[in-house]
Amino acid sequence: MFKVIFKPSNIEIKVQKDENLLSVAREAHIAIDAPCNGNMSCGKCKVRILKGKVDTKKSVHISKEEEKKGYVLACATKVIEDIIVEIPDTSSLYKNDMKIEDFSGLKGKMAFDRAKKSLVNNGLKLNLYVKKAYIELDIPTLDDNIADTDRLTRQIRQMLGFQKVEISLNLISKLPLLLRESNFRITIAYMIKSNDTISLMNIEKGNTTDKLYTVAVDIGTTSVATCLINLLTGDVIAEASSANAQIQYGADVINRIIYATKKDGLKALNKAIIDDTLNPLLNKMYKSANISKDDVYFISVAGNTTMIHLLLKIYPDYLRQEPYIPVFSNMPIMQASSLNLCINELGGVYTFPSVASYVGGDITAGVLSAGIWNSQENILFIDLGTNGEIVFGNKEFMMTCACSAGPAFEGGGISCGMRASKGAIERVKIDKYEPKINIIDSNKPVGICGSGIIDLIAEMMFAGIIDRRGKIVQDIETNRVRFDEHGIGEYVLAFKDEYGIENDICINEIDIDNFIRAKGAIYSGIYTLIESVGFDLSCIDKVYIAGGIGNSLNIENSIAIGMLPDLAKDKFKYIGNSSLSGSCLGVISKSARDKVEEIANQMTYVELSVYPSYMDEFVSACFLPHTNIDRFPNIKLLLS
Amino acid sequence: MFKVIFKPSNIEIKVQKDENLLSVAREAHIAIDAPCNGNMSCGKCKVRILKGKVDTKKSVHISKEEEKKGYVLACATKVIEDIIVEIPDTSSLYKNDMKIEDFSGLKGKMAFDRAKKSLVNNGLKLNLYVKKAYIELDIPTLDDNIADTDRLTRQIRQMLGFQKVEISLNLISKLPLLLRESNFRITIAYMIKSNDTISLMNIEKGNTTDKLYTVAVDIGTTSVATCLINLLTGDVIAEASSANAQIQYGADVINRIIYATKKDGLKALNKAIIDDTLNPLLNKMYKSANISKDDVYFISVAGNTTMIHLLLKIYPDYLRQEPYIPVFSNMPIMQASSLNLCINELGGVYTFPSVASYVGGDITAGVLSAGIWNSQENILFIDLGTNGEIVFGNKEFMMTCACSAGPAFEGGGISCGMRASKGAIERVKIDKYEPKINIIDSNKPVGICGSGIIDLIAEMMFAGIIDRRGKIVQDIETNRVRFDEHGIGEYVLAFKDEYGIENDICINEIDIDNFIRAKGAIYSGIYTLIESVGFDLSCIDKVYIAGGIGNSLNIENSIAIGMLPDLAKDKFKYIGNSSLSGSCLGVISKSARDKVEEIANQMTYVELSVYPSYMDEFVSACFLPHTNIDRFPNIKLLLS
């Protein structure tokens, strides 16, 4: 057994010889960014060996200079003696607080406001899952000596008119002492099951009808956003968000699914989302709003199909294997205690229904709140998160597909790519080969995030630094362009001396190629989906862009690189975190929950991987902006 | 800390100075009989100190001879140094196997046969809680890629016609691997919730439709009987019974309730019935029938109100305190896992509804199976267990009451009394002052059980050994009658030299007085109950006697001492363990379960303690056979 000490946390762990350093870090609950889940392709799990020797493979992601300093890829390294390992800032997910407000697109309050607007605009009804009532019971006597539960039921019948009252064993066991300690004056929290039946969720001493709360949650592959709503005032009284702690097990759903198939992997992923992400967020909100978890009776969760499988600890591997079968699409409302979620243990947990393995509850929630199902106009809805999902339709029909864009928009597969956190270059302008950059919350750039890459590629194209295949043009008069011994070109966005950083921040032809394939997946997805119902792009009345990437996204540049179709700019609308808005609707409206079930059933899923013309479309779209420039008449004008 | 070693089990426990020896024994899970729950009144917790000194109080229950040998009452003894304690046979509940067949009155098979007869005779319907179906699902393809649960639901709709299928999270989490390992050929176990809805109880690989079992249970204060039924053949395939392990915490419900109010008392009582009584019985049956607990989907439990409160771990103290309020009278079917009962974890647990604090589900189950609710004739139903409960009525009305007869019928409050186990004198004849006795399973008597005491008192009365007040007659020419220094008389039923036992087995005037009050409680209860509806004893068409005491009960002698009314002998019928028969009905018939709810609602409870004339009736009944001998014309003849 050898000892591994991680700096700066000083966490120690004993390991066997030849154990993989990335696995060791996970075992020690050290979060290391590893979007590719340890296959050496992303180069994100760079760590520095401060003391001791390791057995490590060479990687293109480690420069000679870095190698000298002791940097290795954790995933390519075996432990062969006692070592001390430093987790650098760029690799540590939790070191930098994520810039959540910008990243998740919308604060909870905005999401809830949009939900309320959607409720009214689309004729949905406000109807809460749980209600409360204050009840004074008759004191038992020898002449009126019916059982406690019968006495309670009798009073409920008289006061509220419900004939049947369901009471769980847990509540019954609280009842005898509670009734006597409160002198038979109590408050019940209840759920209406049918016209004549209610189910009790809680029984409390005295009058507590002034306390009734609910939580809406959006679980993204990358980040999780929550908001706490006071149901009596209709206000958001707290909100919180953080990275999804599952990130340490892989950046995208595919790598997480693979991890879930390993021994105890599913358990670890479930723990990461519940114990390490959701419950801390919930408790943070309860503390800030000064309320008790027992007064929270409902939680609504929107998330993609994989996220919801992992939340419910359901084996997800068949989502990934052809023919891509989810275990479930639609769950009934579950009891919080069965998931270990930190709300009232009898509270309800609602998860949005999914359409298919790669079109999940985040999308149905988004479609619900965006009102596409109630629209006369043809709406194109694009959710740009870790992957890209697309919906096209109106009140008559809705088509949907998932694009395998991968994590490129979050920096995955890009050598200097990173998420939209502190130090990320989020905007780029290039004037005469010289870049101007906007950095998130810092003067020193660390890497470049999705919106920055879109700007960068568009600007490089317009500046003539790259051609329409994304290749760096030779013989440009600038020191920012250079080629390595294999002839692979790169463009330096930030020299290390300019900013006093350790390495130049560059984008190379491999990065550009990766990104072009990601944007090509989105565009060809849009095109194929619309074509599949016999429409063309000109039929689109509105484009709603939702999701994590959205906020700092430059629409013109997105069109310019051929990610979005070349439509009039006023057709595009950024609608923020529509998944969270939908989730908010879920907590205030049973009719919204009923509606989204209908929506999920109505949506027709198109499996792009087997759609006949998709592959050709995708190949044509892997060009700037497109092989057929006539699809982008405005960009054609700009480029000519 | 001192060390206490219990013999013969050699169980050791460390204790603080001055700890009570009965409490220490309970802590060590040594079962010591203590019907009075440690207030020195019953004298049952006699143990022998083999080594070391103790601080003990003198007791009338310990003779000088016993004192010399080291006998003490455990409840009256404090530990003050290391000791070795012997638990004698007479004090150990588990040493002697209880003679269950005789004691519980009916074997499981007989109870189930009566249940089947009752089903047919009373027009109840056979309808099982759980059914099974073998299902072959379509294998998923890209063209048919709906979720696993949706696929299952679709097939169930097609095959069985139910539109809605409820599946628990636990089952869903089993589903993906199970479907693929079974090549999509499975068996579902399901419960019909409504015309269009079923709830799945289990999903198994392949065809397991040949395995479907259920269990019926009767939880008595003293003993517990169970039977395992194969639902496909309608046979009892195993049965088991044992003492209720709660006995160590008190022989009657009052003492158990008091124990339940102590710290961790409720938990201990709940553990005693579930972990130490029911689950061992269940596992014993499963082993003998060679089946798996997972194939058992339903368990029906009949028991008195206190037993069911303790089974469900519900605080029972208000049952005991005026105005005697149960926490619940009627529980919905619960999930086995919530009670930790050893059947399929999603299986249903049904408990029979109670009428009042002292008329419980054992009585409603008995009334159900005895068919009183469907009878034209007036039936008097007497359940003689640890207490006595009485029902009088027919298909039009049913009145019920509980008599505080105490544990006398099981030997409680009688100096040489014991339960109907090995060594108990169960029958007595007296000829010229000399007794002839029947001993259960032995040549050496240990004590006398309820049926023996009834015989003994009747025979002593007819022989002129006691007068009609129960006092020993002076100056009888026999060495079997003797008086102590206080003038209290006793009759020696068995001299120690006759049988080679350690002590004479006697009944004294205090014992007789205790027993007369117990039988007086039964008789006055019967009389008052019938009077309360304006009837008299002549209106009784039939008397059904049920319960633990019943089997060796001599009806003539029971009438002679004035416990039962003086009716023609052919009106009496012993119906065995009617509670277990009712419990059997509960597992095979939903209409029986619905009916017994009606029965519980229809039964009118008469609280004897506040009934105006009851106290006078009781006092008049504390006489042999009764103060008013004209109520017993046949006995009057015999005595004249």
PDB file of N, CA, C and O in Angstrom, chain A residues 610-632:
ATOM      1  N   VAL A 610     -30.127   7.203 -37.405  1.00  0.00           N
ATOM      2  CA  VAL A 610     -30.644   6.281 -38.421  1.00  0.00           C
ATOM      3  C   VAL A 610     -31.468   7.008 -39.497  1.00  0.00           C
ATOM      4  O   VAL A 610     -32.063   6.381 -40.358  1.00  0.00           O
ATOM      5  N   TYR A 611     -31.496   8.361 -39.418  1.00  0.00           N
ATOM      6  CA  TYR A 611     -32.265   9.102 -40.428  1.00  0.00           C
ATOM      7  C   TYR A 611     -31.451   9.126 -41.724  1.00  0.00           C
ATOM      8  O   TYR A 611     -30.280   9.502 -41.720  1.00  0.00           O
ATOM      9  N   PRO A 612     -32.066   8.740 -42.829  1.00  0.00           N
ATOM     10  CA  PRO A 612     -31.285   8.466 -44.056  1.00  0.00           C
ATOM     11  C   PRO A 612     -30.330   9.587 -44.465  1.00  0.00           C
ATOM     12  O   PRO A 612     -29.149   9.332 -44.681  1.00  0.00           O
ATOM     13  N   SER A 613     -30.793  10.830 -44.550  1.00  0.00           N
ATOM     14  CA  SER A 613     -29.941  11.875 -45.124  1.00  0.00           C
ATOM     15  C   SER A 613     -29.099  12.594 -44.086  1.00  0.00           C
ATOM     16  O   SER A 613     -28.346  13.514 -44.402  1.00  0.00           O
ATOM     17  N   TYR A 614     -29.223  12.175 -42.797  1.00  0.00           N
ATOM     18  CA  TYR A 614     -28.568  12.955 -41.750  1.00  0.00           C
ATOM     19  C   TYR A 614     -27.048  12.988 -41.913  1.00  0.00           C
ATOM     20  O   TYR A 614     -26.427  14.035 -41.771  1.00  0.00           O
ATOM     21  N   MET A 615     -26.453  11.879 -42.203  1.00  0.00           N
ATOM     22  CA  MET A 615     -24.996  11.812 -42.261  1.00  0.00           C
ATOM     23  C   MET A 615     -24.454  12.765 -43.314  1.00  0.00           C
ATOM     24  O   MET A 615     -23.482  13.490 -43.077  1.00  0.00           O
ATOM     25  N   ASP A 616     -25.120  12.802 -44.493  1.00  0.00           N
ATOM     26  CA  ASP A 616     -24.706  13.737 -45.552  1.00  0.00           C
ATOM     27  C   ASP A 616     -24.852  15.177 -45.085  1.00  0.00           C
ATOM     28  O   ASP A 616     -23.974  16.021 -45.319  1.00  0.00           O
ATOM     29  N   GLU A 617     -25.982  15.452 -44.428  1.00  0.00           N
ATOM     30  CA  GLU A 617     -26.220  16.804 -43.911  1.00  0.00           C
ATOM     31  C   GLU A 617     -25.120  17.206 -42.940  1.00  0.00           C
ATOM     32  O   GLU A 617     -24.622  18.329 -42.957  1.00  0.00           O
ATOM     33  N   PHE A 618     -24.770  16.252 -42.067  1.00  0.00           N
ATOM     34  CA  PHE A 618     -23.760  16.550 -41.058  1.00  0.00           C
ATOM     35  C   PHE A 618     -22.411  16.859 -41.713  1.00  0.00           C
ATOM     36  O   PHE A 618     -21.753  17.845 -41.384  1.00  0.00           O
ATOM     37  N   VAL A 619     -22.035  16.043 -42.682  1.00  0.00           N
ATOM     38  CA  VAL A 619     -20.753  16.258 -43.358  1.00  0.00           C
ATOM     39  C   VAL A 619     -20.751  17.620 -44.046  1.00  0.00           C
ATOM     40  O   VAL A 619     -19.790  18.394 -43.936  1.00  0.00           O
ATOM     41  N   SER A 620     -21.874  17.947 -44.691  1.00  0.00           N
ATOM     42  CA  SER A 620     -21.954  19.252 -45.381  1.00  0.00           C
ATOM     43  C   SER A 620     -21.877  20.411 -44.392  1.00  0.00           C
ATOM     44  O   SER A 620     -21.438  21.513 -44.732  1.00  0.00           O
ATOM     45  N   ALA A 621     -22.337  20.166 -43.184  1.00  0.00           N
ATOM     46  CA  ALA A 621     -22.366  21.242 -42.193  1.00  0.00           C
ATOM     47  C   ALA A 621     -21.014  21.423 -41.504  1.00  0.00           C
ATOM     48  O   ALA A 621     -20.810  22.383 -40.772  1.00  0.00           O
ATOM     49  N   CYS A 622     -20.079  20.491 -41.743  1.00  0.00           N
ATOM     50  CA  CYS A 622     -18.762  20.602 -41.125  1.00  0.00           C
ATOM     51  C   CYS A 622     -17.851  21.484 -41.981  1.00  0.00           C
ATOM     52  O   CYS A 622     -16.793  21.052 -42.463  1.00  0.00           O
ATOM     53  N   PHE A 623     -18.273  22.686 -42.137  1.00  0.00           N
ATOM     54  CA  PHE A 623     -17.643  23.658 -43.014  1.00  0.00           C
ATOM     55  C   PHE A 623     -18.095  25.007 -42.493  1.00  0.00           C
ATOM     56  O   PHE A 623     -19.110  25.091 -41.785  1.00  0.00           O
ATOM     57  N   LEU A 624     -17.345  26.075 -42.801  1.00  0.00           N
ATOM     58  CA  LEU A 624     -17.720  27.388 -42.267  1.00  0.00           C
ATOM     59  C   LEU A 624     -18.325  28.245 -43.372  1.00  0.00           C
ATOM     60  O   LEU A 624     -17.617  28.518 -44.342  1.00  0.00           O
ATOM     61  N   PRO A 625     -19.517  28.690 -43.330  1.00  0.00           N
ATOM     62  CA  PRO A 625     -20.566  28.205 -42.417  1.00  0.00           C
ATOM     63  C   PRO A 625     -21.144  26.878 -42.875  1.00  0.00           C
ATOM     64  O   PRO A 625     -21.692  26.151 -42.068  1.00  0.00           O
ATOM     65  N   HIS A 626     -20.972  26.509 -44.173  1.00  0.00           N
ATOM     66  CA  HIS A 626     -21.612  25.307 -44.696  1.00  0.00           C
ATOM     67  C   HIS A 626     -21.035  25.051 -46.072  1.00  0.00           C
ATOM     68  O   HIS A 626     -20.603  25.968 -46.757  1.00  0.00           O
ATOM     69  N   THR A 627     -21.016  23.778 -46.491  1.00  0.00           N
ATOM     70  CA  THR A 627     -20.537  23.471 -47.839  1.00  0.00           C
ATOM     71  C   THR A 627     -21.343  24.242 -48.882  1.00  0.00           C
ATOM     72  O   THR A 627     -20.804  24.773 -49.849  1.00  0.00           O
ATOM     73  N   ASN A 628     -22.644  24.302 -48.636  1.00  0.00           N
ATOM     74  CA  ASN A 628     -23.516  25.039 -49.546  1.00  0.00           C
ATOM     75  C   ASN A 628     -23.725  26.443 -48.999  1.00  0.00           C
ATOM     76  O   ASN A 628     -24.639  26.699 -48.222  1.00  0.00           O
ATOM     77  N   ILE A 629     -22.872  27.363 -49.406  1.00  0.00           N
ATOM     78  CA  ILE A 629     -22.885  28.722 -48.841  1.00  0.00           C
ATOM     79  C   ILE A 629     -24.219  29.426 -49.101  1.00  0.00           C
ATOM     80  O   ILE A 629     -24.608  30.339 -48.374  1.00  0.00           O
ATOM     81  N   ASP A 630     -24.974  28.936 -50.127  1.00  0.00           N
ATOM     82  CA  ASP A 630     -26.254  29.574 -50.437  1.00  0.00           C
ATOM     83  C   ASP A 630     -27.286  29.388 -49.327  1.00  0.00           C
ATOM     84  O   ASP A 630     -28.289  30.091 -49.291  1.00  0.00           O
ATOM     85  N   ARG A 631     -27.008  28.440 -48.432  1.00  0.00           N
ATOM     86  CA  ARG A 631     -27.888  28.325 -47.262  1.00  0.00           C
ATOM     87  C   ARG A 631     -27.699  29.521 -46.324  1.00  0.00           C
ATOM     88  O   ARG A 631     -28.513  29.732 -45.430  1.00  0.00           O
ATOM     89  N   PHE A 632     -26.579  30.226 -46.461  1.00  0.00           N
ATOM     90  CA  PHE A 632     -26.272  31.358 -45.573  1.00  0.00           C
ATOM     91  C   PHE A 632     -26.058  32.628 -46.386  1.00  0.00           C
ATOM     92  O   PHE A 632     -24.957  33.172 -46.454  1.00  0.00           O
TER      93      PHE A 632
END
